[in-house]
Short mmCIF file of C-alpha atoms and ligand atoms in Angstrom, two decimals:
data_model
loop_
_atom_site.label_atom_id
_atom_site.label_comp_id
_atom_site.label_asym_id
_atom_site.label_seq_id
_atom_site.Cartn_x
_atom_site.Cartn_y
_atom_site.Cartn_z
CA UNK A 60 11.93 40.99 11.25
CA UNK A 61 8.28 39.69 10.13
CA UNK A 62 7.16 42.62 8.64
CA UNK A 63 2.87 42.60 8.77
CA UNK A 64 -0.22 44.30 7.31
CA UNK A 65 -3.18 43.82 9.92
CA UNK A 66 -6.35 44.19 7.82
CA UNK A 67 -9.39 45.03 10.12
CA UNK A 68 -13.24 45.67 9.57
CA UNK A 69 -14.71 46.57 13.11
CA UNK A 70 -13.55 47.05 16.86
CA UNK A 71 -10.12 45.75 16.56
CA UNK A 72 -9.83 43.84 19.86
CA UNK A 73 -8.11 41.12 18.10
CA UNK A 74 -5.58 44.10 16.49
CA UNK A 75 -5.14 44.90 20.31
CA UNK A 76 -3.59 41.67 21.03
CA UNK A 77 -0.84 41.65 18.43
CA UNK A 78 -0.17 45.62 19.48
CA UNK A 79 0.26 44.32 22.63
CA UNK A 80 2.06 41.23 22.07
CA UNK A 81 4.49 42.75 20.12
CA UNK A 82 4.65 45.69 22.91
CA UNK A 83 5.22 43.39 25.67
CA UNK A 84 7.29 40.84 23.56
CA UNK A 85 5.21 37.85 23.66
CA UNK A 86 5.13 38.47 19.52
CA UNK A 87 9.04 38.44 19.03
CA UNK A 88 10.88 39.75 15.87
CA UNK A 89 7.63 41.42 14.20
CA UNK A 90 6.49 44.45 12.82
CA UNK A 91 3.31 45.56 12.43
CA UNK A 92 4.14 47.71 8.97
CA UNK A 93 0.34 48.84 8.68
CA UNK A 94 -3.82 48.62 9.22
CA UNK A 95 -5.98 48.55 6.88
CA UNK A 96 -9.74 48.86 7.36
CA UNK A 97 -12.19 48.85 4.47
CA UNK A 98 -14.56 50.58 6.79
CA UNK A 99 -13.58 54.78 7.80
CA UNK A 100 -14.91 54.93 11.31
CA UNK A 101 -13.72 51.00 12.62
CA UNK A 102 -12.17 51.79 15.78
CA UNK A 103 -9.50 49.49 14.49
CA UNK A 104 -8.30 52.75 13.52
CA UNK A 105 -8.18 53.90 16.82
CA UNK A 106 -6.33 51.63 18.17
CA UNK A 107 -3.24 51.88 14.97
CA UNK A 108 -4.22 56.00 15.60
CA UNK A 109 -2.95 55.01 19.61
CA UNK A 110 -0.25 52.94 18.80
CA UNK A 111 1.45 55.02 16.58
CA UNK A 112 1.19 52.56 13.54
CA UNK A 113 0.15 54.00 10.45
CA UNK A 114 -3.58 53.09 8.95
CA UNK A 115 -5.48 53.61 6.57
CA UNK A 116 -9.12 53.23 5.12
CA UNK A 117 -9.72 51.49 1.35
CA UNK A 118 -13.60 51.38 1.33
CA UNK A 119 -15.49 49.19 -1.54
CA UNK A 120 -17.75 52.88 -1.76
CA UNK A 121 -14.83 55.21 -2.68
CA UNK A 122 -14.84 53.00 -6.16
CA UNK A 123 -16.81 52.65 -9.34
CA UNK A 124 -16.23 48.83 -8.86
CA UNK A 125 -15.34 45.65 -6.85
CA UNK A 126 -12.45 45.34 -9.17
CA UNK A 127 -11.56 48.87 -8.82
CA UNK A 128 -11.60 48.29 -5.00
CA UNK A 129 -9.55 44.93 -5.58
CA UNK A 130 -6.46 46.16 -7.17
CA UNK A 131 -6.88 49.30 -4.74
CA UNK A 132 -6.54 47.08 -1.61
CA UNK A 133 -4.18 44.94 -3.17
CA UNK A 134 -2.25 47.58 -4.56
CA UNK A 135 -1.93 49.71 -0.66
CA UNK A 136 -0.84 45.75 0.77
CA UNK A 137 1.38 45.74 -1.66
CA UNK A 138 2.78 48.85 -0.95
CA UNK A 139 4.05 48.09 2.64
CA UNK A 140 6.42 45.07 1.47
CA UNK A 141 4.54 42.42 4.18
CA UNK A 142 6.02 39.70 4.87
CA UNK A 143 2.47 38.56 6.10
CA UNK A 144 -1.17 39.89 5.99
CA UNK A 145 -3.42 38.95 9.29
CA UNK A 146 -7.02 39.19 9.14
CA UNK A 147 -8.07 40.41 12.32
CA UNK A 148 -12.17 40.75 12.25
CA UNK A 149 -11.64 41.75 8.27
CA UNK A 150 -15.51 41.40 6.74
CA UNK A 151 -14.18 41.19 3.11
CA UNK A 152 -13.70 38.97 0.56
CA UNK A 153 -10.09 38.53 -0.27
CA UNK A 154 -9.57 38.89 -3.63
CA UNK A 155 -8.04 36.15 -5.80
CA UNK A 156 -5.32 38.01 -6.95
CA UNK A 157 -4.60 38.35 -3.70
CA UNK A 158 -5.02 35.08 -2.48
CA UNK A 159 -2.47 34.70 -5.43
CA UNK A 160 0.23 36.56 -5.07
CA UNK A 161 0.37 35.93 -1.02
CA UNK A 162 -0.04 32.28 -1.23
CA UNK A 163 0.49 31.25 2.17
CA UNK A 164 0.74 34.75 3.48
CA UNK A 165 -2.36 35.42 4.57
CA UNK A 166 -3.77 33.88 8.00
CA UNK A 167 -7.29 34.62 9.22
CA UNK A 168 -8.59 34.43 12.56
CA UNK A 169 -12.09 31.98 12.38
CA UNK A 170 -14.54 32.21 16.07
CA UNK A 171 -14.84 28.11 15.62
CA UNK A 172 -13.38 24.54 15.55
CA UNK A 173 -13.20 24.40 11.50
CA UNK A 174 -14.10 22.51 10.24
CA UNK A 175 -17.15 23.30 12.38
CA UNK A 176 -20.01 26.53 11.91
CA UNK A 177 -17.51 27.66 8.95
CA UNK A 178 -17.32 28.42 5.58
CA UNK A 179 -19.40 30.58 3.39
CA UNK A 180 -22.49 32.81 5.89
CA UNK A 181 -20.65 31.78 8.85
CA UNK A 182 -18.81 35.16 10.03
CA UNK A 183 -19.55 37.25 13.62
CA UNK A 184 -22.37 36.23 16.11
CA UNK A 185 -24.08 33.95 13.25
CA UNK A 186 -20.97 31.74 14.01
CA UNK A 187 -21.85 31.58 17.86
CA UNK A 188 -25.59 31.22 17.20
CA UNK A 189 -25.11 27.75 15.21
CA UNK A 190 -23.10 26.66 17.49
CA UNK A 191 -25.46 27.28 20.25
CA UNK A 192 -28.81 25.75 18.13
CA UNK A 193 -26.53 22.79 17.48
CA UNK A 194 -25.54 21.80 21.32
CA UNK A 195 -22.05 21.93 20.65
CA UNK A 196 -19.99 21.80 24.55
CA UNK A 197 -16.36 22.83 23.12
CA UNK A 198 -16.17 25.63 20.36
CA UNK A 199 -12.90 27.46 20.13
CA UNK A 200 -11.14 29.82 17.97
CA UNK A 201 -9.06 28.66 14.32
CA UNK A 202 -6.16 30.56 12.96
CA UNK A 203 -5.43 29.14 9.14
CA UNK A 204 -4.03 30.12 6.04
CA UNK A 205 -6.19 31.70 3.17
CA UNK A 206 -6.82 30.09 -0.12
CA UNK A 207 -9.10 30.54 -2.88
CA UNK A 208 -12.07 28.87 -0.70
CA UNK A 209 -13.80 30.16 2.38
CA UNK A 210 -12.59 28.49 5.57
CA UNK A 211 -10.66 25.87 3.99
CA UNK A 212 -6.73 27.07 3.82
CA UNK A 213 -4.41 24.63 6.16
CA UNK A 214 -5.38 24.89 10.15
CA UNK A 215 -2.22 26.41 11.71
CA UNK A 216 -3.46 26.49 15.57
CA UNK A 217 -6.78 25.66 17.19
CA UNK A 218 -8.00 26.06 20.74
CA UNK A 219 -11.06 25.30 22.21
CA UNK A 220 -13.28 26.58 24.64
CA UNK A 221 -16.18 25.78 26.65
CA UNK A 222 -19.78 26.62 26.06
CA UNK A 223 -22.24 26.75 28.87
CA UNK A 224 -25.51 26.04 29.23
CA UNK A 225 -27.33 29.11 29.41
CA UNK A 226 -24.40 30.98 26.78
CA UNK A 227 -26.32 33.27 24.98
CA UNK A 228 -24.40 34.17 21.25
CA UNK A 229 -22.70 37.06 22.99
CA UNK A 230 -21.17 35.78 25.81
CA UNK A 231 -20.19 32.53 23.74
CA UNK A 232 -18.76 34.77 21.51
CA UNK A 233 -16.95 37.60 24.26
CA UNK A 234 -15.89 34.18 26.09
CA UNK A 235 -13.76 32.90 23.02
CA UNK A 236 -12.46 36.08 22.50
CA UNK A 237 -11.05 36.54 25.51
CA UNK A 238 -9.92 32.68 25.79
CA UNK A 239 -9.36 31.89 22.62
CA UNK A 240 -8.45 34.20 19.70
CA UNK A 241 -6.89 37.01 21.98
CA UNK A 242 -4.18 34.37 22.73
CA UNK A 243 -4.01 32.82 19.93
CA UNK A 244 -3.69 35.03 16.88
CA UNK A 245 -0.50 36.43 19.00
CA UNK A 246 0.91 32.90 19.42
CA UNK A 247 0.37 32.08 15.69
CA UNK A 248 2.49 35.18 14.55
CA UNK A 249 4.94 34.60 16.78
CA UNK A 250 5.41 31.09 15.63
CA UNK A 251 5.40 32.41 12.06
CA UNK A 252 7.86 35.09 12.52
CA UNK A 253 10.20 32.18 13.99
CA UNK A 254 9.95 30.29 10.98
CA UNK A 255 8.16 27.48 12.82
CA UNK A 256 5.19 27.09 10.51
CA UNK A 257 5.44 25.56 7.38
CA UNK A 258 3.09 24.04 4.93
CA UNK A 259 3.54 20.51 3.80
CA UNK A 260 1.35 18.86 1.36
CA UNK A 261 -1.61 20.89 1.95
CA UNK A 262 -0.96 21.08 6.08
CA UNK A 263 0.19 23.21 8.48
CA UNK A 264 2.68 21.94 10.27
CA UNK A 265 4.15 24.17 13.62
CA UNK A 266 7.28 22.74 14.65
CA UNK A 267 9.19 23.53 18.34
CA UNK A 268 7.43 26.07 21.11
C1 LIG B 544 -13.47 38.20 15.82
O1 LIG B 544 -14.65 37.50 16.42
C2 LIG B 544 -12.83 37.13 14.66
O2 LIG B 544 -12.49 36.05 14.85
C3 LIG B 544 -14.09 37.37 13.71
O3 LIG B 544 -14.54 38.63 13.87
C4 LIG B 544 -14.23 39.54 14.59
C5 LIG B 544 -13.24 40.47 14.83
O4 LIG B 544 -13.51 41.01 16.26
N1 LIG B 544 -13.22 37.10 12.51
P1 LIG B 544 -12.35 42.44 16.34
O5 LIG B 544 -12.74 43.19 15.56
O6 LIG B 544 -11.38 41.88 16.50
O7 LIG B 544 -12.76 43.02 17.65
#
């Protein structure tokens, strides 16, 4: 059984896709041990509560320094002895110590086809604004392992989504969530739970289906 901890900051629609996937059996052999938010009022915590999953907030504002917050966050994550940490719209920079402790055991979903529109400053709606400003015809989502860089870790799976001529950033964001993110993230977790994902020479390899 793959034990996961999901880190969130906001609405939690990706979290919901994971909860639904586990309940409906599209994500097999997986248990959501806890949901941790940096934001006490994140609706994602309500989603966890409604699903009967342990939820908690670890907020930077409750600590005297970033270092104290980072070590508290790592301590809370460690408590659950998770096999995998899933960043599902988590807007906090992951502490280096956590990345070292969970090498190739942290995944993130990014709402573009990496390496386009990723890296420092590309988060939330800004990603879609940049894609539209560049005039791309295809965008999408990427699930990747987290390394010490920003969106630079091994790419596990990607899914393309069409950009339509009159798209607003919000419309594109919504289409990418519906047609890519909510499908891709559960697929990757299921593949990891089945032991089908490995990292070879810095590249993620997904075997079978
Ligand atoms: C998603 O677009 C995800 O790709 C990005 O943050 C957003 C989170 O949305 N990293 P939600 O909280 O899962 O609804």
